[in-house]
A tleap script that builds the chain and sets N, CA, C and O, in Angstrom:
source leaprc.protein.ff14SB
mol = sequence {
  NMET GLU ARG LYS ALA VAL LEU ARG GLN GLU
  GLN ASP GLU ASN TYR VAL SER LEU THR LYS
  ILE ALA GLN ALA GLN SER GLU ASP SER PRO
  GLY TYR VAL ILE GLN SER TRP LEU ARG SER
  GLY ASN THR LEU ALA PHE LEU ASN LEU TRP
  GLU LYS GLU ASN ASN PRO ASP TYR SER GLU
  ALA GLY TYR MET GLU LEU LEU GLU LYS LYS
  LYS ALA ALA SER PHE THR LEU THR PRO LYS
  LEU TRP ILE ASP ARG THR LYS ALA ILE GLY
  ILE PHE SER LYS GLN GLY LYS SER GLY GLY
  THR PHE ALA HIE PRO LEU ILE ALA CYS GLU
  PHE ALA SER TRP LEU THR PRO GLU PHE LYS
  MET LEU LEU LEU LYS LEU SER LEU ASN ARG
  GLY LYS LEU CASN
}
set mol.1.N position { -24.599 -9.991 -0.499 }
set mol.1.CA position { -23.608 -10.324 0.667 }
set mol.1.C position { -23.851 -9.084 1.202 }
set mol.1.O position { -24.507 -8.130 0.783 }
set mol.2.N position { -23.170 -9.274 2.262 }
set mol.2.CA position { -22.806 -7.865 3.178 }
set mol.2.C position { -21.476 -6.898 2.280 }
set mol.2.O position { -20.826 -7.374 1.350 }
set mol.3.N position { -21.309 -5.564 2.796 }
set mol.3.CA position { -21.062 -4.909 1.406 }
set mol.3.C position { -18.878 -5.170 2.148 }
set mol.3.O position { -17.927 -4.941 1.401 }
set mol.4.N position { -18.709 -5.649 3.640 }
set mol.4.CA position { -17.680 -6.505 3.771 }
set mol.4.C position { -17.275 -7.544 3.736 }
set mol.4.O position { -16.298 -7.892 4.399 }
set mol.5.N position { -17.894 -8.276 2.984 }
set mol.5.CA position { -17.606 -9.343 2.892 }
set mol.5.C position { -17.790 -9.565 1.218 }
set mol.5.O position { -17.751 -10.621 0.586 }
set mol.6.N position { -18.037 -7.967 0.660 }
set mol.6.CA position { -18.059 -8.077 -1.382 }
set mol.6.C position { -16.943 -7.819 -1.224 }
set mol.6.O position { -16.271 -8.530 -1.972 }
set mol.7.N position { -15.836 -6.621 -0.148 }
set mol.7.CA position { -15.086 -6.120 -0.511 }
set mol.7.C position { -13.473 -6.784 0.045 }
set mol.7.O position { -12.334 -6.382 -0.194 }
set mol.8.N position { -14.008 -8.047 0.935 }
set mol.8.CA position { -13.071 -8.637 0.893 }
set mol.8.C position { -12.700 -10.490 -0.733 }
set mol.8.O position { -11.822 -11.261 -1.120 }
set mol.9.N position { -14.102 -10.134 -0.954 }
set mol.9.CA position { -13.647 -10.817 -1.753 }
set mol.9.C position { -13.119 -10.467 -3.422 }
set mol.9.O position { -12.619 -11.174 -4.296 }
set mol.10.N position { -13.576 -8.769 -3.343 }
set mol.10.CA position { -12.821 -7.993 -3.842 }
set mol.10.C position { -11.333 -7.862 -3.908 }
set mol.10.O position { -10.686 -7.841 -4.955 }
set mol.11.N position { -10.889 -7.782 -2.803 }
set mol.11.CA position { -9.333 -7.452 -2.911 }
set mol.11.C position { -8.731 -8.650 -2.868 }
set mol.11.O position { -7.507 -8.690 -2.996 }
set mol.12.N position { -9.626 -10.076 -2.643 }
set mol.12.CA position { -8.096 -11.390 -2.776 }
set mol.12.C position { -8.365 -11.485 -3.777 }
set mol.12.O position { -8.082 -12.675 -3.915 }
set mol.13.N position { -8.952 -10.987 -5.308 }
set mol.13.CA position { -9.202 -11.142 -6.810 }
set mol.13.C position { -8.172 -10.287 -7.307 }
set mol.13.O position { -7.264 -10.709 -8.022 }
set mol.14.N position { -8.301 -8.950 -6.904 }
set mol.14.CA position { -7.323 -7.953 -7.720 }
set mol.14.C position { -6.570 -7.242 -7.015 }
set mol.14.O position { -6.067 -6.243 -7.529 }
set mol.15.N position { -6.331 -7.539 -5.807 }
set mol.15.CA position { -5.043 -7.203 -4.843 }
set mol.15.C position { -3.808 -7.399 -5.631 }
set mol.15.O position { -3.840 -8.301 -6.468 }
set mol.16.N position { -2.722 -6.704 -5.504 }
set mol.16.CA position { -1.206 -7.168 -5.585 }
set mol.16.C position { -0.580 -8.022 -4.950 }
set mol.16.O position { -1.398 -8.189 -4.045 }
set mol.17.N position { 0.230 -8.691 -4.719 }
set mol.17.CA position { 1.102 -8.881 -3.594 }
set mol.17.C position { 1.846 -8.017 -3.033 }
set mol.17.O position { 0.905 -7.534 -2.403 }
set mol.18.N position { 2.591 -7.482 -2.754 }
set mol.18.CA position { 3.820 -6.339 -2.072 }
set mol.18.C position { 4.460 -7.434 -1.358 }
set mol.18.O position { 5.531 -6.992 -0.945 }
set mol.19.N position { 4.329 -8.562 -1.038 }
set mol.19.CA position { 4.988 -9.476 -0.840 }
set mol.19.C position { 5.865 -9.722 -1.890 }
set mol.19.O position { 7.047 -9.450 -1.680 }
set mol.20.N position { 5.466 -10.299 -3.272 }
set mol.20.CA position { 6.379 -11.137 -4.134 }
set mol.20.C position { 7.328 -10.966 -4.780 }
set mol.20.O position { 8.295 -11.623 -5.163 }
set mol.21.N position { 6.491 -8.797 -4.977 }
set mol.21.CA position { 7.418 -7.675 -5.389 }
set mol.21.C position { 8.327 -7.155 -4.746 }
set mol.21.O position { 9.243 -6.518 -5.265 }
set mol.22.N position { 8.135 -7.452 -2.984 }
set mol.22.CA position { 9.575 -7.217 -2.253 }
set mol.22.C position { 10.809 -7.833 -2.236 }
set mol.22.O position { 11.984 -7.469 -2.185 }
set mol.23.N position { 9.924 -9.343 -2.321 }
set mol.23.CA position { 10.846 -10.898 -2.558 }
set mol.23.C position { 12.064 -10.668 -3.809 }
set mol.23.O position { 12.982 -11.442 -4.079 }
set mol.24.N position { 11.739 -9.330 -4.468 }
set mol.24.CA position { 12.387 -9.729 -6.193 }
set mol.24.C position { 13.866 -8.948 -5.405 }
set mol.24.O position { 15.009 -9.379 -5.556 }
set mol.25.N position { 13.583 -8.019 -4.764 }
set mol.25.CA position { 14.235 -7.420 -3.985 }
set mol.25.C position { 15.609 -7.914 -2.873 }
set mol.25.O position { 16.819 -7.920 -3.100 }
set mol.26.N position { 14.916 -8.263 -1.748 }
set mol.26.CA position { 14.652 -9.140 -0.359 }
set mol.26.C position { 14.156 -10.276 -0.189 }
set mol.26.O position { 13.193 -10.370 0.571 }
set mol.27.N position { 14.863 -11.866 -1.086 }
set mol.27.CA position { 14.153 -12.922 -1.139 }
set mol.27.C position { 14.546 -13.071 0.763 }
set mol.27.O position { 13.899 -14.038 1.165 }
set mol.28.N position { 15.028 -12.693 1.462 }
set mol.28.CA position { 14.563 -13.675 2.342 }
set mol.28.C position { 14.164 -12.959 4.125 }
set mol.28.O position { 14.011 -13.506 5.217 }
set mol.29.N position { 14.112 -11.342 3.607 }
set mol.29.CA position { 13.172 -10.561 4.515 }
set mol.29.C position { 12.176 -9.020 3.638 }
set mol.29.O position { 12.367 -7.804 3.664 }
set mol.30.N position { 11.280 -9.775 3.049 }
set mol.30.CA position { 10.554 -8.713 1.998 }
set mol.30.C position { 9.544 -7.991 2.475 }
set mol.30.O position { 8.885 -7.116 1.913 }
set mol.31.N position { 9.411 -8.777 4.444 }
set mol.31.CA position { 8.488 -7.680 5.146 }
set mol.31.C position { 9.402 -6.181 5.788 }
set mol.31.O position { 8.894 -5.062 5.862 }
set mol.32.N position { 10.252 -6.389 6.032 }
set mol.32.CA position { 11.406 -5.513 6.321 }
set mol.32.C position { 11.677 -4.266 4.977 }
set mol.32.O position { 12.307 -3.210 4.913 }
set mol.33.N position { 10.938 -4.957 4.143 }
set mol.33.CA position { 11.408 -3.799 2.494 }
set mol.33.C position { 9.829 -3.173 2.853 }
set mol.33.O position { 9.561 -1.985 3.038 }
set mol.34.N position { 9.118 -4.043 2.883 }
set mol.34.CA position { 7.829 -3.372 3.382 }
set mol.34.C position { 7.975 -2.265 4.281 }
set mol.34.O position { 7.938 -1.084 3.938 }
set mol.35.N position { 8.110 -2.611 5.218 }
set mol.35.CA position { 8.259 -1.571 6.269 }
set mol.35.C position { 9.029 -0.259 5.952 }
set mol.35.O position { 8.694 0.754 6.567 }
set mol.36.N position { 10.128 -0.191 4.955 }
set mol.36.CA position { 10.935 0.353 5.022 }
set mol.36.C position { 10.366 1.399 4.236 }
set mol.36.O position { 10.950 2.481 4.182 }
set mol.37.N position { 9.136 1.180 3.526 }
set mol.37.CA position { 8.905 1.815 2.066 }
set mol.37.C position { 7.528 2.897 2.983 }
set mol.37.O position { 7.133 4.042 2.766 }
set mol.38.N position { 7.015 1.542 4.336 }
set mol.38.CA position { 6.094 2.571 4.619 }
set mol.38.C position { 6.641 3.417 6.080 }
set mol.38.O position { 5.835 3.795 6.930 }
set mol.39.N position { 8.025 3.617 6.192 }
set mol.39.CA position { 8.185 4.609 6.227 }
set mol.39.C position { 8.451 6.218 5.355 }
set mol.39.O position { 8.886 7.183 5.983 }
set mol.40.N position { 8.215 6.281 4.296 }
set mol.40.CA position { 8.480 7.028 3.793 }
set mol.40.C position { 6.995 8.439 3.578 }
set mol.40.O position { 5.852 8.296 3.144 }
set mol.41.N position { 7.742 9.738 4.125 }
set mol.41.CA position { 6.545 10.244 4.580 }
set mol.41.C position { 5.842 9.996 3.016 }
set mol.41.O position { 4.698 9.565 2.873 }
set mol.42.N position { 6.615 10.299 2.065 }
set mol.42.CA position { 5.900 10.637 0.860 }
set mol.42.C position { 4.645 9.133 0.347 }
set mol.42.O position { 3.715 9.213 -0.455 }
set mol.43.N position { 5.166 7.697 1.287 }
set mol.43.CA position { 3.881 6.719 0.733 }
set mol.43.C position { 2.746 7.018 1.328 }
set mol.43.O position { 1.598 6.914 0.897 }
set mol.44.N position { 3.379 7.636 2.989 }
set mol.44.CA position { 1.817 7.889 3.978 }
set mol.44.C position { 1.000 8.381 3.471 }
set mol.44.O position { -0.140 7.920 3.427 }
set mol.45.N position { 1.421 9.628 2.865 }
set mol.45.CA position { 0.176 10.870 2.229 }
set mol.45.C position { -0.136 9.971 0.719 }
set mol.45.O position { -1.020 10.453 0.012 }
set mol.46.N position { 0.271 9.220 0.424 }
set mol.46.CA position { 0.136 8.878 -0.935 }
set mol.46.C position { -1.645 7.928 -0.788 }
set mol.46.O position { -2.701 8.015 -1.414 }
set mol.47.N position { -0.964 6.742 0.855 }
set mol.47.CA position { -1.602 6.265 1.119 }
set mol.47.C position { -2.798 7.007 1.728 }
set mol.47.O position { -3.636 6.159 2.032 }
set mol.48.N position { -2.992 7.570 1.865 }
set mol.48.CA position { -3.784 8.800 2.837 }
set mol.48.C position { -4.550 9.520 1.712 }
set mol.48.O position { -5.391 10.331 2.099 }
set mol.49.N position { -4.439 9.402 0.720 }
set mol.49.CA position { -4.839 10.193 0.094 }
set mol.49.C position { -5.708 9.508 -1.094 }
set mol.49.O position { -6.556 10.234 -1.614 }
set mol.50.N position { -5.582 8.218 -1.558 }
set mol.50.CA position { -5.960 7.284 -2.079 }
set mol.50.C position { -7.079 6.263 -0.382 }
set mol.50.O position { -8.017 5.691 -0.937 }
set mol.51.N position { -7.125 6.090 0.595 }
set mol.51.CA position { -8.160 6.256 1.381 }
set mol.51.C position { -9.031 6.842 1.426 }
set mol.51.O position { -10.113 6.257 1.385 }
set mol.52.N position { -8.983 8.436 1.542 }
set mol.52.CA position { -9.576 9.274 1.217 }
set mol.52.C position { -10.618 9.253 0.379 }
set mol.52.O position { -11.787 9.346 0.753 }
set mol.53.N position { -10.207 9.116 -0.922 }
set mol.53.CA position { -11.045 8.941 -1.946 }
set mol.53.C position { -11.666 7.674 -2.241 }
set mol.53.O position { -12.426 7.440 -3.181 }
set mol.54.N position { -11.253 6.846 -1.311 }
set mol.54.CA position { -11.588 5.158 -1.706 }
set mol.54.C position { -12.502 5.206 -0.717 }
set mol.54.O position { -13.648 5.070 -1.147 }
set mol.55.N position { -12.388 5.398 0.859 }
set mol.55.CA position { -12.513 4.423 1.899 }
set mol.55.C position { -13.725 5.546 2.880 }
set mol.55.O position { -13.585 6.664 3.375 }
set mol.56.N position { -14.476 4.917 2.844 }
set mol.56.CA position { -15.547 5.917 3.617 }
set mol.56.C position { -15.355 6.018 4.861 }
set mol.56.O position { -15.590 7.090 5.417 }
set mol.57.N position { -14.717 4.532 5.821 }
set mol.57.CA position { -14.725 4.611 6.847 }
set mol.57.C position { -13.902 5.231 7.509 }
set mol.57.O position { -14.080 5.709 8.629 }
set mol.58.N position { -12.548 5.279 6.593 }
set mol.58.CA position { -11.002 5.491 6.592 }
set mol.58.C position { -10.825 6.976 7.711 }
set mol.58.O position { -11.247 8.074 7.349 }
set mol.59.N position { -10.055 6.737 9.250 }
set mol.59.CA position { -9.801 6.707 10.367 }
set mol.59.C position { -9.055 8.349 10.003 }
set mol.59.O position { -8.403 8.407 11.046 }
set mol.60.N position { -8.815 9.270 9.499 }
set mol.60.CA position { -7.527 10.395 8.897 }
set mol.60.C position { -6.804 10.536 10.200 }
set mol.60.O position { -5.591 10.488 10.406 }
set mol.61.N position { -7.953 10.749 11.177 }
set mol.61.CA position { -6.906 10.731 12.621 }
set mol.61.C position { -5.896 9.767 12.953 }
set mol.61.O position { -4.737 10.015 13.283 }
set mol.62.N position { -6.542 8.438 12.813 }
set mol.62.CA position { -5.433 7.595 13.054 }
set mol.62.C position { -3.928 7.619 12.178 }
set mol.62.O position { -2.848 7.101 12.461 }
set mol.63.N position { -4.438 8.625 10.755 }
set mol.63.CA position { -3.294 8.420 10.062 }
set mol.63.C position { -2.375 9.797 10.914 }
set mol.63.O position { -1.253 9.589 11.375 }
set mol.64.N position { -2.887 10.821 10.988 }
set mol.64.CA position { -2.506 11.884 11.643 }
set mol.64.C position { -1.456 11.495 13.435 }
set mol.64.O position { -0.711 12.262 14.045 }
set mol.65.N position { -1.852 10.039 13.775 }
set mol.65.CA position { -1.788 9.950 15.302 }
set mol.65.C position { -0.082 9.153 14.556 }
set mol.65.O position { 1.056 9.496 14.877 }
set mol.66.N position { -0.552 7.831 13.318 }
set mol.66.CA position { 0.919 7.494 13.042 }
set mol.66.C position { 2.201 8.694 12.474 }
set mol.66.O position { 3.400 8.549 12.713 }
set mol.67.N position { 1.611 9.842 11.701 }
set mol.67.CA position { 2.415 10.404 11.443 }
set mol.67.C position { 3.391 11.482 13.242 }
set mol.67.O position { 4.366 12.184 13.513 }
set mol.68.N position { 2.775 11.161 13.564 }
set mol.68.CA position { 2.905 12.539 15.278 }
set mol.68.C position { 4.383 10.360 14.961 }
set mol.68.O position { 5.607 10.316 14.838 }
set mol.69.N position { 3.714 9.583 14.964 }
set mol.69.CA position { 4.735 8.757 16.136 }
set mol.69.C position { 5.719 7.773 15.411 }
set mol.69.O position { 6.269 6.836 15.989 }
set mol.70.N position { 5.923 8.156 13.777 }
set mol.70.CA position { 6.739 8.117 13.240 }
set mol.70.C position { 7.948 9.636 13.073 }
set mol.70.O position { 8.677 9.952 12.132 }
set mol.71.N position { 7.805 10.054 13.927 }
set mol.71.CA position { 9.247 10.972 14.250 }
set mol.71.C position { 10.436 10.145 15.065 }
set mol.71.O position { 11.665 10.227 15.049 }
set mol.72.N position { 9.416 9.245 15.840 }
set mol.72.CA position { 10.742 8.577 16.864 }
set mol.72.C position { 11.855 7.412 16.301 }
set mol.72.O position { 11.520 6.230 16.212 }
set mol.73.N position { 12.808 7.744 16.043 }
set mol.73.CA position { 13.485 6.697 15.203 }
set mol.73.C position { 13.299 5.198 15.500 }
set mol.73.O position { 13.502 4.437 14.554 }
set mol.74.N position { 12.908 4.623 16.793 }
set mol.74.CA position { 12.630 3.497 17.097 }
set mol.74.C position { 11.740 3.111 16.966 }
set mol.74.O position { 11.620 1.994 17.470 }
set mol.75.N position { 10.192 3.809 16.068 }
set mol.75.CA position { 9.104 3.666 15.989 }
set mol.75.C position { 8.822 2.759 14.532 }
set mol.75.O position { 8.832 3.396 13.479 }
set mol.76.N position { 8.595 1.414 14.493 }
set mol.76.CA position { 7.800 0.930 12.946 }
set mol.76.C position { 6.912 0.716 12.451 }
set mol.76.O position { 6.129 -0.161 12.817 }
set mol.77.N position { 6.808 1.212 11.786 }
set mol.77.CA position { 5.013 1.089 11.358 }
set mol.77.C position { 5.128 -0.021 9.751 }
set mol.77.O position { 5.691 0.056 8.660 }
set mol.78.N position { 4.013 -1.217 10.631 }
set mol.78.CA position { 4.134 -2.273 9.833 }
set mol.78.C position { 2.503 -1.946 8.928 }
set mol.78.O position { 1.791 -1.013 9.302 }
set mol.79.N position { 2.211 -2.585 8.089 }
set mol.79.CA position { 1.465 -2.845 7.354 }
set mol.79.C position { -0.373 -3.373 8.379 }
set mol.79.O position { -1.535 -3.005 8.202 }
set mol.80.N position { 0.234 -4.284 9.318 }
set mol.80.CA position { -0.978 -4.466 10.094 }
set mol.80.C position { -1.444 -2.828 10.982 }
set mol.80.O position { -2.561 -2.310 11.009 }
set mol.81.N position { -0.359 -2.402 11.530 }
set mol.81.CA position { -0.639 -1.080 12.252 }
set mol.81.C position { -1.170 -0.435 11.387 }
set mol.81.O position { -2.325 -0.207 11.748 }
set mol.82.N position { -1.004 -0.090 10.615 }
set mol.82.CA position { -1.701 1.250 9.908 }
set mol.82.C position { -3.297 0.492 9.022 }
set mol.82.O position { -3.930 1.254 8.292 }
set mol.83.N position { -3.681 -0.655 9.154 }
set mol.83.CA position { -4.476 -1.071 8.648 }
set mol.83.C position { -5.915 -1.072 10.324 }
set mol.83.O position { -7.089 -0.747 10.497 }
set mol.84.N position { -4.952 -1.564 11.009 }
set mol.84.CA position { -5.356 -1.161 12.643 }
set mol.84.C position { -6.210 0.510 12.885 }
set mol.84.O position { -7.350 0.776 13.265 }
set mol.85.N position { -5.004 1.426 12.447 }
set mol.85.CA position { -5.244 2.692 13.163 }
set mol.85.C position { -6.085 3.064 12.098 }
set mol.85.O position { -7.153 3.540 12.486 }
set mol.86.N position { -5.920 2.988 10.686 }
set mol.86.CA position { -6.474 3.992 9.955 }
set mol.86.C position { -7.847 3.204 9.676 }
set mol.86.O position { -8.827 3.915 9.451 }
set mol.87.N position { -8.029 1.747 9.667 }
set mol.87.CA position { -9.346 1.308 9.129 }
set mol.87.C position { -8.846 1.149 7.363 }
set mol.87.O position { -9.569 1.181 6.367 }
set mol.88.N position { -7.573 0.998 7.448 }
set mol.88.CA position { -7.477 1.188 5.945 }
set mol.88.C position { -7.634 -0.121 4.858 }
set mol.88.O position { -7.304 -1.279 5.115 }
set mol.89.N position { -8.217 0.361 3.595 }
set mol.89.CA position { -9.019 -1.422 2.689 }
set mol.89.C position { -7.970 -0.922 1.179 }
set mol.89.O position { -8.256 -1.375 0.071 }
set mol.90.N position { -7.073 -0.196 1.331 }
set mol.90.CA position { -6.398 0.061 -0.281 }
set mol.90.C position { -4.449 -1.171 0.186 }
set mol.90.O position { -3.301 -1.174 -0.259 }
set mol.91.N position { -5.217 -1.948 1.260 }
set mol.91.CA position { -3.698 -2.837 2.176 }
set mol.91.C position { -3.941 -3.595 3.155 }
set mol.91.O position { -3.910 -3.177 4.312 }
set mol.92.N position { -4.281 -5.086 2.773 }
set mol.92.CA position { -3.974 -6.078 3.636 }
set mol.92.C position { -3.905 -7.336 4.180 }
set mol.92.O position { -4.726 -8.252 4.206 }
set mol.93.N position { -3.068 -7.255 4.504 }
set mol.93.CA position { -2.162 -8.147 5.412 }
set mol.93.C position { -3.383 -10.158 5.643 }
set mol.93.O position { -4.527 -10.320 6.068 }
set mol.94.N position { -2.272 -11.264 5.076 }
set mol.94.CA position { -2.627 -12.550 5.374 }
set mol.94.C position { -1.933 -13.114 5.912 }
set mol.94.O position { -0.723 -12.924 5.792 }
set mol.95.N position { -2.547 -14.187 6.855 }
set mol.95.CA position { -1.463 -15.289 7.164 }
set mol.95.C position { -1.121 -16.119 7.068 }
set mol.95.O position { -0.391 -15.875 8.028 }
set mol.96.N position { -0.713 -17.584 6.677 }
set mol.96.CA position { -0.650 -18.597 6.285 }
set mol.96.C position { 0.113 -18.866 4.923 }
set mol.96.O position { 0.400 -17.874 4.254 }
set mol.97.N position { 0.413 -19.929 4.524 }
set mol.97.CA position { 0.882 -20.344 3.981 }
set mol.97.C position { 0.525 -19.097 1.995 }
set mol.97.O position { 1.435 -18.834 1.208 }
set mol.98.N position { -0.594 -18.767 1.854 }
set mol.98.CA position { -0.444 -17.804 0.682 }
set mol.98.C position { -0.762 -16.799 1.623 }
set mol.98.O position { -1.745 -16.180 1.217 }
set mol.99.N position { -0.396 -16.418 2.587 }
set mol.99.CA position { 0.021 -15.039 3.078 }
set mol.99.C position { 0.590 -14.050 2.914 }
set mol.99.O position { 0.898 -14.361 1.763 }
set mol.100.N position { 0.935 -13.300 3.004 }
set mol.100.CA position { 1.804 -12.153 2.410 }
set mol.100.C position { 0.886 -10.547 3.047 }
set mol.100.O position { -0.160 -10.392 3.678 }
set mol.101.N position { 1.806 -9.695 2.548 }
set mol.101.CA position { 0.438 -8.194 2.226 }
set mol.101.C position { 0.414 -7.788 0.841 }
set mol.101.O position { 1.223 -7.494 -0.039 }
set mol.102.N position { -0.978 -7.902 1.011 }
set mol.102.CA position { -1.201 -7.434 -0.837 }
set mol.102.C position { -1.851 -5.800 -0.697 }
set mol.102.O position { -2.147 -5.266 0.372 }
set mol.103.N position { -1.963 -5.271 -1.859 }
set mol.103.CA position { -2.245 -4.032 -2.277 }
set mol.103.C position { -2.965 -3.746 -3.426 }
set mol.103.O position { -2.686 -4.247 -4.515 }
set mol.104.N position { -4.016 -2.851 -3.216 }
set mol.104.CA position { -4.878 -2.305 -4.380 }
set mol.104.C position { -3.959 -1.621 -5.486 }
set mol.104.O position { -3.286 -0.618 -5.251 }
set mol.105.N position { -4.012 -2.419 -7.002 }
set mol.105.CA position { -3.069 -2.256 -7.795 }
set mol.105.C position { -2.563 -1.004 -8.648 }
set mol.105.O position { -1.793 -0.991 -9.608 }
set mol.106.N position { -3.301 0.162 -7.936 }
set mol.106.CA position { -2.931 2.166 -7.632 }
set mol.106.C position { -1.390 1.889 -6.981 }
set mol.106.O position { -0.265 2.228 -7.348 }
set mol.107.N position { -1.921 1.070 -5.782 }
set mol.107.CA position { -0.494 1.263 -4.707 }
set mol.107.C position { 0.044 0.157 -4.887 }
set mol.107.O position { 0.304 -0.301 -3.774 }
set mol.108.N position { 0.324 -0.459 -5.596 }
set mol.108.CA position { 0.971 -1.887 -5.521 }
set mol.108.C position { 1.976 -1.087 -7.368 }
set mol.108.O position { 2.906 -1.606 -7.986 }
set mol.109.N position { 1.249 0.214 -7.661 }
set mol.109.CA position { 2.390 0.523 -8.644 }
set mol.109.C position { 3.166 1.078 -7.981 }
set mol.109.O position { 4.343 0.730 -7.892 }
set mol.110.N position { 2.469 2.410 -7.165 }
set mol.110.CA position { 3.089 3.549 -6.131 }
set mol.110.C position { 4.331 2.431 -5.661 }
set mol.110.O position { 5.313 3.162 -5.530 }
set mol.111.N position { 4.728 1.122 -5.369 }
set mol.111.CA position { 4.986 0.839 -3.982 }
set mol.111.C position { 6.790 -0.335 -5.144 }
set mol.111.O position { 7.881 -0.754 -4.758 }
set mol.112.N position { 6.189 -0.350 -6.277 }
set mol.112.CA position { 7.126 -0.845 -7.328 }
set mol.112.C position { 7.995 0.484 -8.097 }
set mol.112.O position { 9.152 0.443 -8.516 }
set mol.113.N position { 7.347 1.276 -8.120 }
set mol.113.CA position { 8.103 2.527 -8.488 }
set mol.113.C position { 8.996 3.142 -7.482 }
set mol.113.O position { 10.025 3.775 -7.717 }
set mol.114.N position { 8.400 2.840 -6.177 }
set mol.114.CA position { 9.888 3.110 -5.415 }
set mol.114.C position { 10.716 2.287 -5.371 }
set mol.114.O position { 11.892 2.634 -5.254 }
set mol.115.N position { 10.427 1.181 -5.438 }
set mol.115.CA position { 11.298 0.244 -4.733 }
set mol.115.C position { 12.293 -0.245 -5.899 }
set mol.115.O position { 13.223 -1.031 -5.716 }
set mol.116.N position { 11.753 0.685 -7.828 }
set mol.116.CA position { 12.396 0.047 -8.950 }
set mol.116.C position { 12.882 0.941 -9.687 }
set mol.116.O position { 11.808 1.050 -10.278 }
set mol.117.N position { 13.542 1.711 -10.216 }
set mol.117.CA position { 13.360 2.776 -10.496 }
set mol.117.C position { 12.954 2.531 -11.896 }
set mol.117.O position { 12.250 3.292 -12.560 }
set mol.118.N position { 13.633 1.007 -12.431 }
set mol.118.CA position { 13.123 1.718 -14.503 }
set mol.118.C position { 11.975 0.941 -14.084 }
set mol.118.O position { 11.446 0.706 -15.170 }
set mol.119.N position { 11.162 0.325 -13.089 }
set mol.119.CA position { 9.756 0.101 -13.254 }
set mol.119.C position { 9.169 1.857 -12.979 }
set mol.119.O position { 9.157 2.290 -14.132 }
set mol.120.N position { 8.821 2.719 -12.290 }
set mol.120.CA position { 8.778 4.153 -12.482 }
set mol.120.C position { 8.783 4.400 -13.664 }
set mol.120.O position { 7.764 4.260 -14.340 }
set mol.121.N position { 9.986 4.843 -14.192 }
set mol.121.CA position { 10.894 4.914 -15.901 }
set mol.121.C position { 9.047 4.368 -16.489 }
set mol.121.O position { 8.111 5.125 -16.743 }
set mol.122.N position { 9.069 2.895 -16.544 }
set mol.122.CA position { 8.336 2.320 -17.755 }
set mol.122.C position { 6.904 3.117 -17.131 }
set mol.122.O position { 6.300 3.857 -17.907 }
set mol.123.N position { 6.536 2.991 -16.116 }
set mol.123.CA position { 5.370 3.706 -15.637 }
set mol.123.C position { 5.237 4.870 -16.517 }
set mol.123.O position { 4.602 4.739 -17.563 }
set mol.124.N position { 5.912 6.299 -16.125 }
set mol.124.CA position { 5.800 7.293 -16.487 }
set mol.124.C position { 6.044 7.460 -17.763 }
set mol.124.O position { 5.725 8.631 -17.974 }
set mol.125.N position { 6.576 6.799 -19.161 }
set mol.125.CA position { 6.443 6.572 -20.028 }
set mol.125.C position { 5.170 6.153 -21.249 }
set mol.125.O position { 4.806 6.504 -22.372 }
set mol.126.N position { 4.854 5.295 -20.310 }
set mol.126.CA position { 3.411 4.762 -21.096 }
set mol.126.C position { 2.329 5.750 -20.070 }
set mol.126.O position { 1.301 6.023 -20.689 }
set mol.127.N position { 2.349 6.140 -19.110 }
set mol.127.CA position { 1.404 7.575 -19.472 }
set mol.127.C position { 1.719 9.098 -19.793 }
set mol.127.O position { 1.226 10.173 -19.452 }
set mol.128.N position { 2.412 8.830 -20.331 }
set mol.128.CA position { 2.932 10.063 -21.553 }
set mol.128.C position { 2.900 9.859 -22.113 }
set mol.128.O position { 2.753 10.761 -22.938 }
set mol.129.N position { 2.980 8.170 -22.789 }
set mol.129.CA position { 2.754 7.476 -24.368 }
set mol.129.C position { 0.996 7.859 -24.656 }
set mol.129.O position { 0.519 8.584 -25.529 }
set mol.130.N position { 0.163 6.928 -23.372 }
set mol.130.CA position { -1.112 6.950 -23.677 }
set mol.130.C position { -1.624 8.438 -23.587 }
set mol.130.O position { -2.822 8.507 -23.861 }
set mol.131.N position { -1.093 9.539 -23.305 }
set mol.131.CA position { -1.549 11.176 -23.448 }
set mol.131.C position { -1.601 11.288 -24.125 }
set mol.131.O position { -2.748 11.694 -24.309 }
set mol.132.N position { -0.794 11.216 -25.541 }
set mol.132.CA position { -0.549 11.022 -27.277 }
set mol.132.C position { -1.833 10.559 -27.612 }
set mol.132.O position { -2.893 11.169 -27.750 }
set mol.133.N position { -1.558 9.420 -27.714 }
set mol.133.CA position { -2.902 8.319 -28.026 }
set mol.133.C position { -3.654 9.339 -28.261 }
set mol.133.O position { -3.917 9.598 -29.435 }
set mol.134.N position { -4.230 10.239 -27.096 }
set mol.134.CA position { -5.963 10.541 -27.050 }
set mol.134.C position { -6.103 11.595 -28.146 }
set mol.134.O position { -7.209 12.065 -28.413 }
savepdb mol mol.pdb
quit
């Protein structure tokens, strides 16, 4: 099986729906919640780091271009635009009945911790407790 097909199958099976997470915050417009997350410079820096570590085809030039465009107040960064410009694999979007925006579990944790302070606290506590157990 070719690499892209294997990657797509892995994404479909293991990636987390950001859309479903966002629906808990805004049932009517989860896409806007995801776009708000993408407007954060910290979010883009995190995604840049993840892609550089995990994606040999990643376009850092695309990332730099989006950072420049983001300076304009009228610019809206969507998951599709991020994927298209950077050749990202950590996030993918799917159309249709079971569609939405999906992300690698590490990216989904970053999204959930941005969205919910309680989730961030839980993650930090688990991380600290794990360090004590070893």
